[in-house]
């Protein structure tokens, strides 16, 4: 039986569905079982567990063949890295105590690097915590989610403008979440192989200009990528209710991409199959 955390989220639901379609038993960890009725209908055992509750987490992972773990966003955090480090330390101790034989962690591009990548530092720390606790783990180091472009659909549709904090002609490893689900499910089925890292991106590494061109094709009218200065990251993110601390981490992440510091490690590389156009089309609905 495989245990999937964040099963109502984009990657957790994709991982769970892939395993269910392969005929595997799945225990889906959710906060609100009502949000997982679709997974229950597909045969998943749905269990209400808050990932901050270590007693509940320990019970939920007992006897699992493998666990899909993610570190969900916390856009309101006052000190995201410190707070998350304390939480993941407890979660890793829970997984170690339960003798979970294999964890597949949703990690990120750049998580092999100790710093200079904003929120990715939490995943660097979590990878280290799993290693130090001796919990066999596969790190799925996903590129920038194509679904992140859903945040700018309004200016894209309204004004034909794709605002971007990337240099418009810079190629960025991007991946669609169904590809993450497929790769995470595959890794769970493969079982533990010591500590394994998979650098995961989509079929291409598009530039923002190419993302704008794909939107333009889908909408049948011009869409232009317009670079926003990095000084605008914090004011823009905080204007959406994101904490100053988290917004500053995102600025550091964009700086990391801009300087070329934030990039994939050498090693096992996997490219997904879901095209940029497919996911942008799904976002447009
Ligand atoms: N965005 C990127 O470009 C990028 C790139 C690389 C890696 N990542 C990683 O991907 C993660 C996001 O993955 P995703 O898109 O699959 O997530 P998502 O769609 O945002 O969903 C988050 C999931 O976590 C659950 N959750 C949140 N807090 C919880 C708690 N305290 N207890 C139990 N469940 C909780 C949510 O449950 P509810 O439905 O109850 O809210 C939801 O199922 C990021 O946090 C980051 O670590 C992101």
Short mmCIF file of C-alpha atoms and ligand atoms in Angstrom, two decimals:
data_model
loop_
_atom_site.label_atom_id
_atom_site.label_comp_id
_atom_site.label_asym_id
_atom_site.label_seq_id
_atom_site.Cartn_x
_atom_site.Cartn_y
_atom_site.Cartn_z
CA UNK A 1 0.00 0.00 0.00
CA UNK A 2 1.23 3.47 -0.94
CA UNK A 3 0.53 6.53 1.20
CA UNK A 4 0.12 9.85 -0.56
CA UNK A 5 0.39 13.15 1.30
CA UNK A 6 -1.20 16.26 -0.20
CA UNK A 7 -3.57 13.99 -2.11
CA UNK A 8 -5.99 16.85 -2.84
CA UNK A 9 -3.18 18.91 -4.37
CA UNK A 10 -1.93 18.99 -7.94
CA UNK A 11 0.97 16.54 -7.67
CA UNK A 12 -0.45 14.33 -4.90
CA UNK A 13 -3.70 13.74 -6.77
CA UNK A 14 -1.79 12.96 -9.99
CA UNK A 15 0.45 10.49 -8.12
CA UNK A 16 -2.51 8.81 -6.42
CA UNK A 17 -4.49 8.49 -9.66
CA UNK A 18 -1.52 7.01 -11.51
CA UNK A 19 -1.07 4.35 -8.81
CA UNK A 20 -4.79 3.57 -8.65
CA UNK A 21 -4.88 3.18 -12.44
CA UNK A 22 -1.97 0.72 -12.08
CA UNK A 23 -4.16 -1.32 -9.72
CA UNK A 24 -2.23 -0.40 -6.55
CA UNK A 25 -3.69 0.20 -3.10
CA UNK A 26 -3.54 3.87 -2.12
CA UNK A 27 -4.11 5.62 1.19
CA UNK A 28 -4.76 9.29 0.49
CA UNK A 29 -3.90 11.73 3.29
CA UNK A 30 -6.13 14.78 3.24
CA UNK A 31 -7.31 17.47 5.61
CA UNK A 32 -10.85 17.51 4.28
CA UNK A 33 -12.18 14.12 3.06
CA UNK A 34 -14.96 15.92 1.12
CA UNK A 35 -12.27 17.24 -1.23
CA UNK A 36 -11.15 13.67 -1.98
CA UNK A 37 -14.47 12.13 -3.04
CA UNK A 38 -13.08 11.67 -6.57
CA UNK A 39 -10.12 9.67 -5.27
CA UNK A 40 -12.37 7.62 -3.00
CA UNK A 41 -14.53 6.79 -6.03
CA UNK A 42 -11.39 5.52 -7.78
CA UNK A 43 -10.74 3.19 -4.84
CA UNK A 44 -8.42 5.17 -2.58
CA UNK A 45 -8.68 4.84 1.18
CA UNK A 46 -9.10 8.45 2.31
CA UNK A 47 -7.73 9.33 5.76
CA UNK A 48 -7.95 12.74 7.44
CA UNK A 49 -4.45 13.68 8.60
CA UNK A 50 -2.91 17.06 9.22
CA UNK A 51 0.79 16.82 8.38
CA UNK A 52 1.58 18.87 11.49
CA UNK A 53 0.08 16.09 13.67
CA UNK A 54 2.88 13.56 14.12
CA UNK A 55 0.77 10.97 15.98
CA UNK A 56 -1.75 10.91 13.12
CA UNK A 57 1.00 10.87 10.48
CA UNK A 58 2.78 7.98 12.20
CA UNK A 59 -0.43 5.95 12.27
CA UNK A 60 -1.22 6.76 8.65
CA UNK A 61 2.16 5.63 7.29
CA UNK A 62 2.40 2.42 9.34
CA UNK A 63 2.92 -0.57 7.06
CA UNK A 64 3.29 1.53 3.91
CA UNK A 65 5.38 0.20 1.02
CA UNK A 66 6.20 3.78 0.10
CA UNK A 67 5.16 7.32 0.99
CA UNK A 68 4.80 10.34 -1.29
CA UNK A 69 5.78 13.41 0.69
CA UNK A 70 5.61 17.07 -0.19
CA UNK A 71 6.24 20.29 1.66
CA UNK A 72 3.15 22.40 0.97
CA UNK A 73 3.47 26.15 0.51
CA UNK A 74 2.85 28.49 3.46
CA UNK A 75 2.47 31.92 1.94
CA UNK A 76 1.71 33.57 5.31
CA UNK A 77 4.88 32.37 7.11
CA UNK A 78 6.84 34.92 9.14
CA UNK A 79 10.07 32.91 8.88
CA UNK A 80 9.32 30.18 6.37
CA UNK A 81 12.71 28.43 6.33
CA UNK A 82 13.04 28.17 10.13
CA UNK A 83 9.40 27.19 10.67
CA UNK A 84 9.48 24.58 7.92
CA UNK A 85 12.79 23.13 9.10
CA UNK A 86 11.28 22.53 12.55
CA UNK A 87 8.20 20.85 11.05
CA UNK A 88 10.05 18.63 8.58
CA UNK A 89 12.47 17.54 11.31
CA UNK A 90 9.47 16.16 13.23
CA UNK A 91 7.96 14.60 10.09
CA UNK A 92 11.22 12.86 9.21
CA UNK A 93 11.52 11.53 12.78
CA UNK A 94 7.96 10.17 12.44
CA UNK A 95 8.78 8.45 9.12
CA UNK A 96 12.01 7.02 10.56
CA UNK A 97 10.25 5.73 13.70
CA UNK A 98 7.60 4.08 11.51
CA UNK A 99 10.44 2.43 9.52
CA UNK A 100 8.96 3.63 6.24
CA UNK A 101 10.96 1.72 3.62
CA UNK A 102 10.83 4.40 0.91
CA UNK A 103 9.89 8.08 0.71
CA UNK A 104 9.40 9.80 -2.63
CA UNK A 105 9.86 13.48 -1.90
CA UNK A 106 8.61 16.23 -4.18
CA UNK A 107 11.73 18.34 -4.23
CA UNK A 108 12.82 21.10 -6.56
CA UNK A 109 15.32 22.06 -9.17
CA UNK A 110 18.30 23.44 -7.27
CA UNK A 111 17.67 21.50 -4.04
CA UNK A 112 21.18 20.02 -4.28
CA UNK A 113 22.45 23.54 -3.52
CA UNK A 114 22.52 24.78 0.07
CA UNK A 115 21.44 28.38 -0.57
CA UNK A 116 20.81 31.18 -3.01
CA UNK A 117 17.42 29.82 -4.08
CA UNK A 118 14.81 31.22 -1.67
CA UNK A 119 12.05 28.73 -0.78
CA UNK A 120 14.01 25.84 -2.33
CA UNK A 121 16.21 25.96 0.78
CA UNK A 122 13.41 24.20 2.69
CA UNK A 123 13.70 21.28 0.26
CA UNK A 124 17.50 21.22 0.49
CA UNK A 125 17.06 20.95 4.27
CA UNK A 126 14.39 18.24 3.97
CA UNK A 127 16.57 16.18 1.61
CA UNK A 128 19.41 16.42 4.17
CA UNK A 129 17.09 15.50 7.05
CA UNK A 130 15.94 12.34 5.22
CA UNK A 131 19.55 11.38 4.45
CA UNK A 132 20.67 11.97 8.04
CA UNK A 133 17.75 9.95 9.43
CA UNK A 134 18.62 7.09 7.06
CA UNK A 135 15.16 7.01 5.48
CA UNK A 136 15.61 5.61 1.94
CA UNK A 137 14.40 8.36 -0.35
CA UNK A 138 13.94 9.39 -3.95
CA UNK A 139 14.06 13.14 -4.53
CA UNK A 140 11.96 14.21 -7.49
CA UNK A 141 13.56 17.58 -8.23
CA UNK A 142 10.87 19.22 -10.32
CA UNK A 143 11.41 22.28 -12.49
CA UNK A 144 9.23 25.38 -12.37
CA UNK A 145 5.61 24.25 -12.59
CA UNK A 146 3.92 25.22 -15.89
CA UNK A 147 0.77 25.63 -13.76
CA UNK A 148 2.43 28.66 -12.05
CA UNK A 149 1.49 30.66 -15.18
CA UNK A 150 -2.12 30.33 -14.04
CA UNK A 151 -1.41 33.30 -11.74
CA UNK A 152 -1.16 35.67 -14.73
CA UNK A 153 -4.12 34.51 -16.82
CA UNK A 154 -5.93 37.80 -16.27
CA UNK A 155 -3.34 40.08 -17.97
CA UNK A 156 -2.74 37.41 -20.60
CA UNK A 157 -6.42 37.29 -21.57
CA UNK A 158 -7.30 40.92 -20.88
CA UNK A 159 -4.24 42.77 -22.21
CA UNK A 160 -2.27 40.26 -24.24
CA UNK A 161 0.58 40.67 -21.73
CA UNK A 162 2.48 37.88 -19.99
CA UNK A 163 4.23 39.49 -17.01
CA UNK A 164 7.40 37.59 -16.12
CA UNK A 165 10.17 37.86 -13.54
CA UNK A 166 12.42 35.78 -15.80
CA UNK A 167 14.50 37.35 -18.58
CA UNK A 168 12.09 36.85 -21.49
CA UNK A 169 14.63 34.94 -23.57
CA UNK A 170 15.97 32.75 -20.74
CA UNK A 171 15.16 29.03 -21.04
CA UNK A 172 13.76 27.70 -17.76
CA UNK A 173 13.25 24.00 -16.95
CA UNK A 174 9.47 23.76 -16.54
CA UNK A 175 7.25 20.76 -15.90
CA UNK A 176 3.54 20.03 -15.79
CA UNK A 177 2.17 18.47 -12.62
CA UNK A 178 0.71 15.35 -14.33
CA UNK A 179 4.30 14.53 -15.37
CA UNK A 180 5.36 14.87 -11.72
CA UNK A 181 2.58 12.49 -10.67
CA UNK A 182 3.66 9.96 -13.30
CA UNK A 183 7.34 10.12 -12.30
CA UNK A 184 6.60 10.02 -8.56
CA UNK A 185 4.30 7.01 -9.03
CA UNK A 186 6.97 5.27 -11.13
CA UNK A 187 9.56 5.95 -8.39
CA UNK A 188 7.23 4.50 -5.74
CA UNK A 189 6.74 1.39 -7.86
CA UNK A 190 10.52 1.11 -8.47
CA UNK A 191 11.05 1.03 -4.71
CA UNK A 192 14.04 2.34 -2.79
CA UNK A 193 17.41 2.65 -4.49
CA UNK A 194 19.37 4.19 -1.65
CA UNK A 195 19.28 7.94 -2.09
CA UNK A 196 18.19 8.74 -5.62
CA UNK A 197 17.64 12.14 -7.21
CA UNK A 198 15.66 12.63 -10.40
CA UNK A 199 16.04 15.99 -12.17
CA UNK A 200 12.61 16.39 -13.78
CA UNK A 201 11.56 18.86 -16.46
CA UNK A 202 9.03 18.88 -19.28
CA UNK A 203 9.60 18.01 -22.95
CA UNK A 204 11.29 21.42 -23.52
CA UNK A 205 12.80 24.21 -21.36
CA UNK A 206 10.73 27.15 -22.63
CA UNK A 207 11.57 30.84 -22.42
CA UNK A 208 8.91 33.33 -21.29
CA UNK A 209 8.74 34.46 -24.95
CA UNK A 210 7.81 30.87 -25.87
CA UNK A 211 5.20 30.72 -23.10
CA UNK A 212 3.69 33.96 -24.49
CA UNK A 213 3.77 32.52 -28.02
CA UNK A 214 1.98 29.36 -26.81
CA UNK A 215 -0.73 31.47 -25.12
CA UNK A 216 -0.99 33.55 -28.29
CA UNK A 217 -1.56 30.43 -30.41
CA UNK A 218 -4.16 29.09 -27.99
CA UNK A 219 -6.04 32.39 -27.77
CA UNK A 220 -5.69 33.27 -31.47
CA UNK A 221 -4.39 36.78 -30.69
CA UNK A 222 -1.05 38.39 -29.81
CA UNK A 223 0.43 37.84 -26.33
CA UNK A 224 3.76 39.45 -25.47
CA UNK A 225 6.11 38.59 -22.61
CA UNK A 226 6.88 41.72 -20.59
CA UNK A 227 9.77 41.51 -18.13
CA UNK A 228 9.11 42.92 -14.67
CA UNK A 229 12.16 44.08 -12.66
CA UNK A 230 13.24 41.96 -9.70
CA UNK A 231 12.61 45.01 -7.44
CA UNK A 232 8.92 44.41 -8.18
CA UNK A 233 8.84 40.83 -6.80
CA UNK A 234 8.29 41.72 -3.13
CA UNK A 235 5.68 44.49 -3.71
CA UNK A 236 3.83 42.30 -6.22
CA UNK A 237 3.77 39.19 -4.01
CA UNK A 238 2.83 41.12 -0.83
CA UNK A 239 0.01 42.84 -2.75
CA UNK A 240 -1.52 39.36 -3.09
CA UNK A 241 -1.38 38.82 0.68
CA UNK A 242 1.90 36.85 0.71
CA UNK A 243 4.11 37.61 3.71
CA UNK A 244 7.15 39.87 3.34
CA UNK A 245 9.39 36.95 4.36
CA UNK A 246 8.03 34.55 1.73
CA UNK A 247 8.00 37.30 -0.94
CA UNK A 248 11.69 38.01 -0.23
CA UNK A 249 12.47 34.31 -0.62
CA UNK A 250 10.81 34.35 -4.06
CA UNK A 251 12.92 37.36 -5.02
CA UNK A 252 16.02 35.35 -4.11
CA UNK A 253 14.72 32.45 -6.21
CA UNK A 254 14.25 34.65 -9.29
CA UNK A 255 17.73 36.12 -8.71
CA UNK A 256 19.06 32.56 -8.58
CA UNK A 257 17.50 31.76 -11.97
CA UNK A 258 18.73 35.08 -13.43
CA UNK A 259 22.34 34.51 -12.38
CA UNK A 260 22.33 30.89 -13.51
CA UNK A 261 23.07 29.72 -9.94
CA UNK A 262 19.69 27.98 -9.64
CA UNK A 263 19.89 25.11 -12.07
CA UNK A 264 19.50 21.36 -12.20
CA UNK A 265 22.23 19.11 -10.86
CA UNK A 266 24.08 16.73 -13.14
CA UNK A 267 22.78 13.18 -12.74
CA UNK A 268 19.62 11.21 -13.52
CA UNK A 269 17.48 13.40 -15.75
CA UNK A 270 13.92 12.72 -16.82
CA UNK A 271 11.80 14.67 -19.27
CA UNK A 272 8.02 14.51 -19.00
CA UNK A 273 5.71 14.16 -21.97
CA UNK A 274 3.01 16.78 -21.29
CA UNK A 275 3.49 19.71 -23.66
CA UNK A 276 3.51 23.35 -22.61
CA UNK A 277 0.49 23.97 -24.89
CA UNK A 278 -1.51 21.16 -23.26
CA UNK A 279 -1.12 22.57 -19.76
CA UNK A 280 -1.57 26.22 -20.76
CA UNK A 281 -4.69 25.17 -22.70
CA UNK A 282 -6.05 23.41 -19.59
CA UNK A 283 -5.36 26.57 -17.54
CA UNK A 284 -7.33 28.65 -20.04
CA UNK A 285 -10.19 26.14 -19.72
N1 LIG B 1 5.50 25.68 -7.85
C1 LIG B 1 6.68 25.27 -8.32
O1 LIG B 1 7.17 25.77 -9.34
C2 LIG B 1 7.42 24.18 -7.61
C3 LIG B 1 8.60 23.67 -8.18
C4 LIG B 1 9.25 22.61 -7.53
C5 LIG B 1 8.73 22.08 -6.36
N2 LIG B 1 7.58 22.61 -5.83
C6 LIG B 1 7.04 22.01 -4.60
O2 LIG B 1 5.71 21.65 -4.86
C7 LIG B 1 4.92 21.96 -3.73
C8 LIG B 1 3.48 22.12 -4.12
O3 LIG B 1 3.00 20.88 -4.61
P1 LIG B 1 1.52 20.80 -5.20
O4 LIG B 1 1.41 21.79 -6.32
O5 LIG B 1 1.16 19.40 -5.43
O6 LIG B 1 0.71 21.35 -3.99
P2 LIG B 1 -0.73 22.05 -3.95
O7 LIG B 1 -1.50 21.75 -5.20
O8 LIG B 1 -0.49 23.47 -3.54
O9 LIG B 1 -1.40 21.26 -2.77
C9 LIG B 1 -0.90 21.24 -1.46
C10 LIG B 1 -1.44 20.00 -0.81
O10 LIG B 1 -0.92 19.92 0.53
C11 LIG B 1 -2.02 19.79 1.41
N3 LIG B 1 -1.67 20.39 2.70
C12 LIG B 1 -1.28 21.66 2.95
N4 LIG B 1 -1.03 21.81 4.26
C13 LIG B 1 -1.29 20.62 4.85
C14 LIG B 1 -1.26 20.14 6.18
N5 LIG B 1 -0.89 20.94 7.20
N6 LIG B 1 -1.62 18.86 6.42
C15 LIG B 1 -2.01 18.04 5.40
N7 LIG B 1 -2.04 18.43 4.12
C16 LIG B 1 -1.70 19.70 3.86
C17 LIG B 1 -3.16 20.49 0.74
O11 LIG B 1 -4.38 20.05 1.31
P3 LIG B 1 -5.72 20.93 1.26
O12 LIG B 1 -6.42 20.52 0.00
O13 LIG B 1 -6.42 20.53 2.50
O14 LIG B 1 -5.32 22.38 1.26
C18 LIG B 1 -2.96 20.01 -0.68
O15 LIG B 1 -3.41 18.70 -0.86
C19 LIG B 1 5.56 23.25 -3.21
O16 LIG B 1 5.23 23.49 -1.87
C20 LIG B 1 7.02 22.96 -3.41
O17 LIG B 1 7.51 22.28 -2.28
C21 LIG B 1 6.92 23.62 -6.43
#
